Amino acid sequence: MAVANHLNLRVLPRGLVRVVAAFMLFVGLAAAAIAENRVTKVVPIEAVEAITLTGAAELIIRQGEAASLEVRAPVDVLANIKVEQADSRLILGQKQSKSFWSWFGSKNESSDVTFIVTVKNLSALNVAGAARVRLDSLNSPQLMLELTGAAQMHIGNAVLERLQVNLTGASRCNIDALSAHFTGIQLVGASQMQVNGGDTVELNVESVGASRLRADAFKAVTAKVHAVGASQATVYASKALTANATGASNIRYAGEPVNVQADTAGASKVGSL
């Protein structure tokens, strides 16, 4: 089979090879032109503890002593960037177009926009639309995280006293390692969340619709899980687990908890891994 594939490659028409090569060159030049067209603007801001982002932009959050904001965008988009601050909340996005096409739902947004925000403490983050968020590390007392639409977020390492995550729509959140006293997770619609490691004293989960939670590597002492619809949740509990599943939902658990209280209805299931 490998010989046949080799022979097929040798007999490709020279014209087709030239077309493919020209296309690859065009893509490379276009990407370089886009990169060169991006500019960086530093926007002065006061101390920030909460961030709201809407639209199709990328948001990179860093923790540091001094608050700062950098905006990277194409030259022709920079004037359309929206930056507002109300007390300690920073509001980011792109201004809606007032053109004729905006009446038909076209917001004329560019996805080639990056916000880089440095905060000392972060207590609230609200993200909507097709935004992409990256937070490599965070050490704060508490964080309220809300993602809606097709928003996606990746958190590297987080140390918190209290974390509350609310995901709706097709939003996604992935956390590499989390250490918290209390962790609350609410998933609605087709949202998905994964916690790859860490620990918490108390885990409280509500999963609705076709949502998915994978947190069996996130070690909780006690866990309470309520799953509805066709949702799926996988958790870890070392001491006690309270699981309530209805519809066609599925709750799986690891950790061999001493006290397990399970309640199922319909075609739902609760069981150990």
Short mmCIF file of C-alpha atoms in Angstrom, two decimals:
data_model
loop_
_atom_site.label_atom_id
_atom_site.label_comp_id
_atom_site.label_asym_id
_atom_site.label_seq_id
_atom_site.Cartn_x
_atom_site.Cartn_y
_atom_site.Cartn_z
CA MET A 1 0.00 0.00 0.00
CA ALA A 2 2.87 2.37 0.84
CA VAL A 3 4.40 1.74 -2.62
CA ALA A 4 1.13 2.58 -4.36
CA ASN A 5 0.86 5.89 -2.52
CA HIS A 6 4.44 6.73 -3.48
CA LEU A 7 3.72 6.06 -7.14
CA ASN A 8 0.60 8.22 -7.05
CA LEU A 9 2.59 11.17 -5.73
CA ARG A 10 5.18 10.80 -8.50
CA VAL A 11 2.63 11.02 -11.29
CA LEU A 12 0.90 14.20 -10.07
CA PRO A 13 0.52 16.66 -12.95
CA ARG A 14 3.12 19.42 -12.89
CA GLY A 15 0.39 22.01 -13.30
CA LEU A 16 -1.33 20.86 -10.12
CA VAL A 17 1.96 20.97 -8.23
CA ARG A 18 2.49 24.56 -9.36
CA VAL A 19 -1.03 25.52 -8.25
CA VAL A 20 -0.53 24.00 -4.79
CA ALA A 21 2.86 25.69 -4.39
CA ALA A 22 1.43 29.05 -5.45
CA PHE A 23 -1.46 28.70 -3.03
CA MET A 24 0.88 27.91 -0.13
CA LEU A 25 3.02 30.93 -0.99
CA PHE A 26 -0.07 33.15 -1.12
CA VAL A 27 -1.25 31.92 2.31
CA GLY A 28 2.17 32.60 3.81
CA LEU A 29 2.36 36.10 2.36
CA ALA A 30 -1.20 36.87 3.47
CA ALA A 31 -0.43 35.76 7.04
CA ALA A 32 2.71 37.87 7.10
CA ALA A 33 0.81 40.89 5.79
CA ILE A 34 -1.85 40.50 8.49
CA ALA A 35 0.80 40.23 11.20
CA GLU A 36 2.60 43.35 9.94
CA ASN A 37 -0.71 45.23 9.80
CA ARG A 38 -1.32 44.76 13.55
CA VAL A 39 -0.36 47.58 15.88
CA THR A 40 -0.16 47.79 19.67
CA LYS A 41 -1.71 50.57 21.70
CA VAL A 42 -1.23 51.07 25.44
CA VAL A 43 -4.39 52.33 27.15
CA PRO A 44 -4.08 53.83 30.66
CA ILE A 45 -6.44 52.27 33.21
CA GLU A 46 -7.02 52.38 36.95
CA ALA A 47 -6.98 49.36 39.28
CA VAL A 48 -9.14 46.54 37.86
CA GLU A 49 -10.87 43.74 39.74
CA ALA A 50 -13.58 42.79 37.21
CA ILE A 51 -13.54 42.39 33.41
CA THR A 52 -16.34 42.20 30.85
CA LEU A 53 -15.53 41.11 27.30
CA THR A 54 -17.94 40.80 24.39
CA GLY A 55 -17.39 39.87 20.78
CA ALA A 56 -14.84 37.78 18.92
CA ALA A 57 -11.65 39.10 20.50
CA GLU A 58 -8.87 37.37 22.40
CA LEU A 59 -8.21 38.26 26.04
CA ILE A 60 -4.97 37.48 27.87
CA ILE A 61 -5.04 38.12 31.62
CA ARG A 62 -1.89 38.43 33.69
CA GLN A 63 -1.49 38.99 37.42
CA GLY A 64 0.87 41.74 38.52
CA GLU A 65 1.21 44.69 40.86
CA ALA A 66 0.32 47.47 38.40
CA ALA A 67 -2.84 47.53 36.28
CA SER A 68 -2.22 47.85 32.54
CA LEU A 69 -3.95 47.31 29.21
CA GLU A 70 -2.50 46.68 25.77
CA VAL A 71 -4.65 46.45 22.65
CA ARG A 72 -3.31 44.70 19.55
CA ALA A 73 -5.38 45.02 16.39
CA PRO A 74 -5.16 45.84 12.68
CA VAL A 75 -4.75 49.56 11.98
CA ASP A 76 -8.20 49.87 10.39
CA VAL A 77 -9.85 48.17 13.40
CA LEU A 78 -8.14 50.04 16.22
CA ALA A 79 -10.52 52.99 16.05
CA ASN A 80 -13.44 50.58 16.49
CA ILE A 81 -12.16 49.18 19.79
CA LYS A 82 -14.27 49.86 22.88
CA VAL A 83 -12.52 50.34 26.23
CA GLU A 84 -14.51 51.61 29.18
CA GLN A 85 -13.97 51.52 32.92
CA ALA A 86 -16.70 51.80 35.55
CA ASP A 87 -15.07 51.87 38.98
CA SER A 88 -13.01 48.66 39.16
CA ARG A 89 -14.73 46.96 36.17
CA LEU A 90 -13.04 47.06 32.78
CA ILE A 91 -15.36 46.74 29.76
CA LEU A 92 -13.81 45.56 26.48
CA GLY A 93 -15.20 44.91 23.03
CA GLN A 94 -15.77 46.41 19.61
CA LYS A 95 -18.20 49.14 18.73
CA GLN A 96 -21.19 47.99 16.72
CA SER A 97 -21.23 49.14 13.14
CA LYS A 98 -23.86 51.68 12.11
CA SER A 99 -23.68 50.69 8.47
CA PHE A 100 -26.61 49.50 6.37
CA TRP A 101 -25.65 45.83 6.93
CA SER A 102 -25.84 46.17 10.73
CA TRP A 103 -29.64 46.16 10.38
CA PHE A 104 -29.35 42.55 9.21
CA GLY A 105 -27.32 41.44 12.23
CA SER A 106 -23.81 41.98 10.86
CA LYS A 107 -21.69 43.52 13.63
CA ASN A 108 -18.63 43.88 11.38
CA GLU A 109 -16.37 42.62 14.17
CA SER A 110 -12.78 41.54 13.68
CA SER A 111 -11.49 38.39 15.38
CA ASP A 112 -7.92 39.68 14.99
CA VAL A 113 -8.07 41.75 18.20
CA THR A 114 -6.12 40.95 21.36
CA PHE A 115 -6.52 42.56 24.77
CA ILE A 116 -3.71 42.02 27.29
CA VAL A 117 -4.77 43.03 30.79
CA THR A 118 -2.66 43.00 33.95
CA VAL A 119 -4.54 42.95 37.25
CA LYS A 120 -3.49 42.71 40.88
CA ASN A 121 -6.63 40.83 41.89
CA LEU A 122 -9.46 39.44 39.76
CA SER A 123 -12.84 38.82 41.38
CA ALA A 124 -15.19 38.70 38.38
CA LEU A 125 -14.95 37.85 34.68
CA ASN A 126 -17.87 37.99 32.24
CA VAL A 127 -17.28 36.81 28.67
CA ALA A 128 -19.83 36.63 25.85
CA GLY A 129 -19.75 35.81 22.16
CA ALA A 130 -16.91 34.01 20.39
CA ALA A 131 -14.20 35.40 22.66
CA ARG A 132 -11.10 33.45 23.66
CA VAL A 133 -9.57 33.96 27.11
CA ARG A 134 -6.28 32.80 28.58
CA LEU A 135 -5.28 33.13 32.22
CA ASP A 136 -2.00 31.39 32.98
CA SER A 137 -2.02 31.82 36.77
CA LEU A 138 -4.14 33.50 39.44
CA ASN A 139 -3.97 33.78 43.21
CA SER A 140 -7.00 35.68 44.55
CA PRO A 141 -9.56 35.35 47.35
CA GLN A 142 -12.46 34.63 45.00
CA LEU A 143 -13.50 34.57 41.36
CA MET A 144 -16.90 34.65 39.69
CA LEU A 145 -16.56 33.39 36.12
CA GLU A 146 -19.38 33.61 33.57
CA LEU A 147 -19.06 32.45 29.96
CA THR A 148 -21.88 32.58 27.41
CA GLY A 149 -22.28 31.93 23.71
CA ALA A 150 -19.24 30.29 22.13
CA ALA A 151 -16.73 31.76 24.58
CA GLN A 152 -13.69 29.65 25.44
CA MET A 153 -11.31 29.98 28.39
CA HIS A 154 -8.14 28.26 29.52
CA ILE A 155 -6.80 28.67 33.05
CA GLY A 156 -3.38 27.37 33.94
CA ASN A 157 -2.95 27.36 37.72
CA ALA A 158 -5.46 29.01 40.09
CA VAL A 159 -5.38 29.30 43.88
CA LEU A 160 -8.64 30.65 45.29
CA GLU A 161 -10.69 30.63 48.44
CA ARG A 162 -13.92 30.49 46.43
CA LEU A 163 -14.63 29.86 42.74
CA GLN A 164 -18.01 30.04 41.04
CA VAL A 165 -18.21 29.10 37.35
CA ASN A 166 -21.36 29.62 35.25
CA LEU A 167 -21.28 28.38 31.65
CA THR A 168 -24.14 28.61 29.16
CA GLY A 169 -24.61 28.04 25.43
CA ALA A 170 -21.64 26.33 23.77
CA SER A 171 -19.03 27.89 26.04
CA ARG A 172 -16.02 25.93 27.28
CA CYS A 173 -13.61 26.20 30.19
CA ASN A 174 -10.47 24.17 30.82
CA ILE A 175 -8.44 24.42 34.04
CA ASP A 176 -5.06 22.70 34.40
CA ALA A 177 -4.82 22.90 38.21
CA LEU A 178 -7.16 24.45 40.77
CA SER A 179 -6.92 24.75 44.55
CA ALA A 180 -10.00 26.21 46.28
CA HIS A 181 -11.95 25.86 49.50
CA PHE A 182 -15.32 26.05 47.70
CA THR A 183 -15.92 25.35 44.03
CA GLY A 184 -19.32 25.90 42.43
CA ILE A 185 -19.97 24.87 38.82
CA GLN A 186 -23.16 25.50 36.85
CA LEU A 187 -23.35 24.21 33.27
CA VAL A 188 -26.30 24.88 30.97
CA GLY A 189 -26.98 24.00 27.34
CA ALA A 190 -24.06 22.44 25.45
CA SER A 191 -21.38 23.97 27.66
CA GLN A 192 -18.33 21.94 28.70
CA MET A 193 -15.81 22.16 31.51
CA GLN A 194 -12.74 20.16 32.46
CA VAL A 195 -10.56 20.40 35.57
CA ASN A 196 -7.37 18.39 35.13
CA GLY A 197 -6.00 18.52 38.67
CA GLY A 198 -6.01 20.16 42.07
CA ASP A 199 -8.24 19.95 45.12
CA THR A 200 -11.18 21.53 46.88
CA VAL A 201 -12.93 21.02 50.20
CA GLU A 202 -16.44 21.43 48.80
CA LEU A 203 -17.65 20.90 45.23
CA ASN A 204 -21.15 21.87 44.14
CA VAL A 205 -22.21 21.02 40.58
CA GLU A 206 -25.39 21.67 38.59
CA SER A 207 -25.41 20.32 35.05
CA VAL A 208 -28.38 20.93 32.74
CA GLY A 209 -29.17 20.12 29.11
CA ALA A 210 -26.39 18.48 27.11
CA SER A 211 -23.58 19.91 29.21
CA ARG A 212 -20.43 17.98 30.13
CA LEU A 213 -18.15 18.11 33.19
CA ARG A 214 -14.91 16.13 33.53
CA ALA A 215 -13.42 16.64 37.01
CA ASP A 216 -12.47 13.18 38.29
CA ALA A 217 -8.84 14.37 38.69
CA PHE A 218 -10.01 17.34 40.77
CA LYS A 219 -10.03 15.94 44.31
CA ALA A 220 -12.96 17.11 46.44
CA VAL A 221 -13.60 16.10 50.03
CA THR A 222 -17.36 16.40 49.62
CA ALA A 223 -19.29 16.76 46.36
CA LYS A 224 -22.89 17.54 45.53
CA VAL A 225 -23.97 16.94 41.93
CA HIS A 226 -27.35 17.63 40.32
CA ALA A 227 -27.67 16.54 36.67
CA VAL A 228 -30.71 17.11 34.45
CA GLY A 229 -31.54 16.27 30.83
CA ALA A 230 -28.80 14.53 28.87
CA SER A 231 -25.96 16.04 30.85
CA GLN A 232 -22.90 14.15 32.07
CA ALA A 233 -20.71 14.84 35.10
CA THR A 234 -17.63 13.02 36.34
CA VAL A 235 -16.32 14.05 39.76
CA TYR A 236 -14.08 12.96 42.63
CA ALA A 237 -15.12 12.75 46.28
CA SER A 238 -13.02 11.30 49.08
CA LYS A 239 -15.52 11.57 51.95
CA ALA A 240 -19.13 12.19 50.87
CA LEU A 241 -21.11 12.37 47.63
CA THR A 242 -24.68 13.51 47.09
CA ALA A 243 -25.81 12.79 43.53
CA ASN A 244 -29.19 13.55 41.97
CA ALA A 245 -29.75 12.60 38.32
CA THR A 246 -32.90 12.89 36.21
CA GLY A 247 -33.80 12.40 32.55
CA ALA A 248 -31.00 10.69 30.64
CA SER A 249 -28.20 12.26 32.66
CA ASN A 250 -25.18 10.35 33.89
CA ILE A 251 -23.08 10.96 37.02
CA ARG A 252 -19.83 9.03 37.52
CA TYR A 253 -17.51 9.40 40.48
CA ALA A 254 -14.04 8.43 41.68
CA GLY A 255 -12.39 8.54 45.09
CA GLU A 256 -14.31 5.82 46.96
CA PRO A 257 -16.34 8.15 49.21
CA VAL A 258 -17.51 6.61 52.50
CA ASN A 259 -20.96 8.20 52.31
CA VAL A 260 -22.83 8.07 48.99
CA GLN A 261 -26.41 9.29 48.59
CA ALA A 262 -27.70 8.69 45.07
CA ASP A 263 -31.12 9.48 43.64
CA THR A 264 -32.05 8.71 40.03
CA ALA A 265 -35.14 9.13 37.86
CA GLY A 266 -35.94 8.15 34.27
CA ALA A 267 -33.01 6.73 32.33
CA SER A 268 -30.39 8.51 34.42
CA LYS A 269 -27.47 6.73 36.09
CA VAL A 270 -25.15 7.23 39.06
CA GLY A 271 -22.13 5.00 39.46
CA SER A 272 -18.43 4.76 40.26
CA LEU A 273 -15.71 4.83 37.65
#
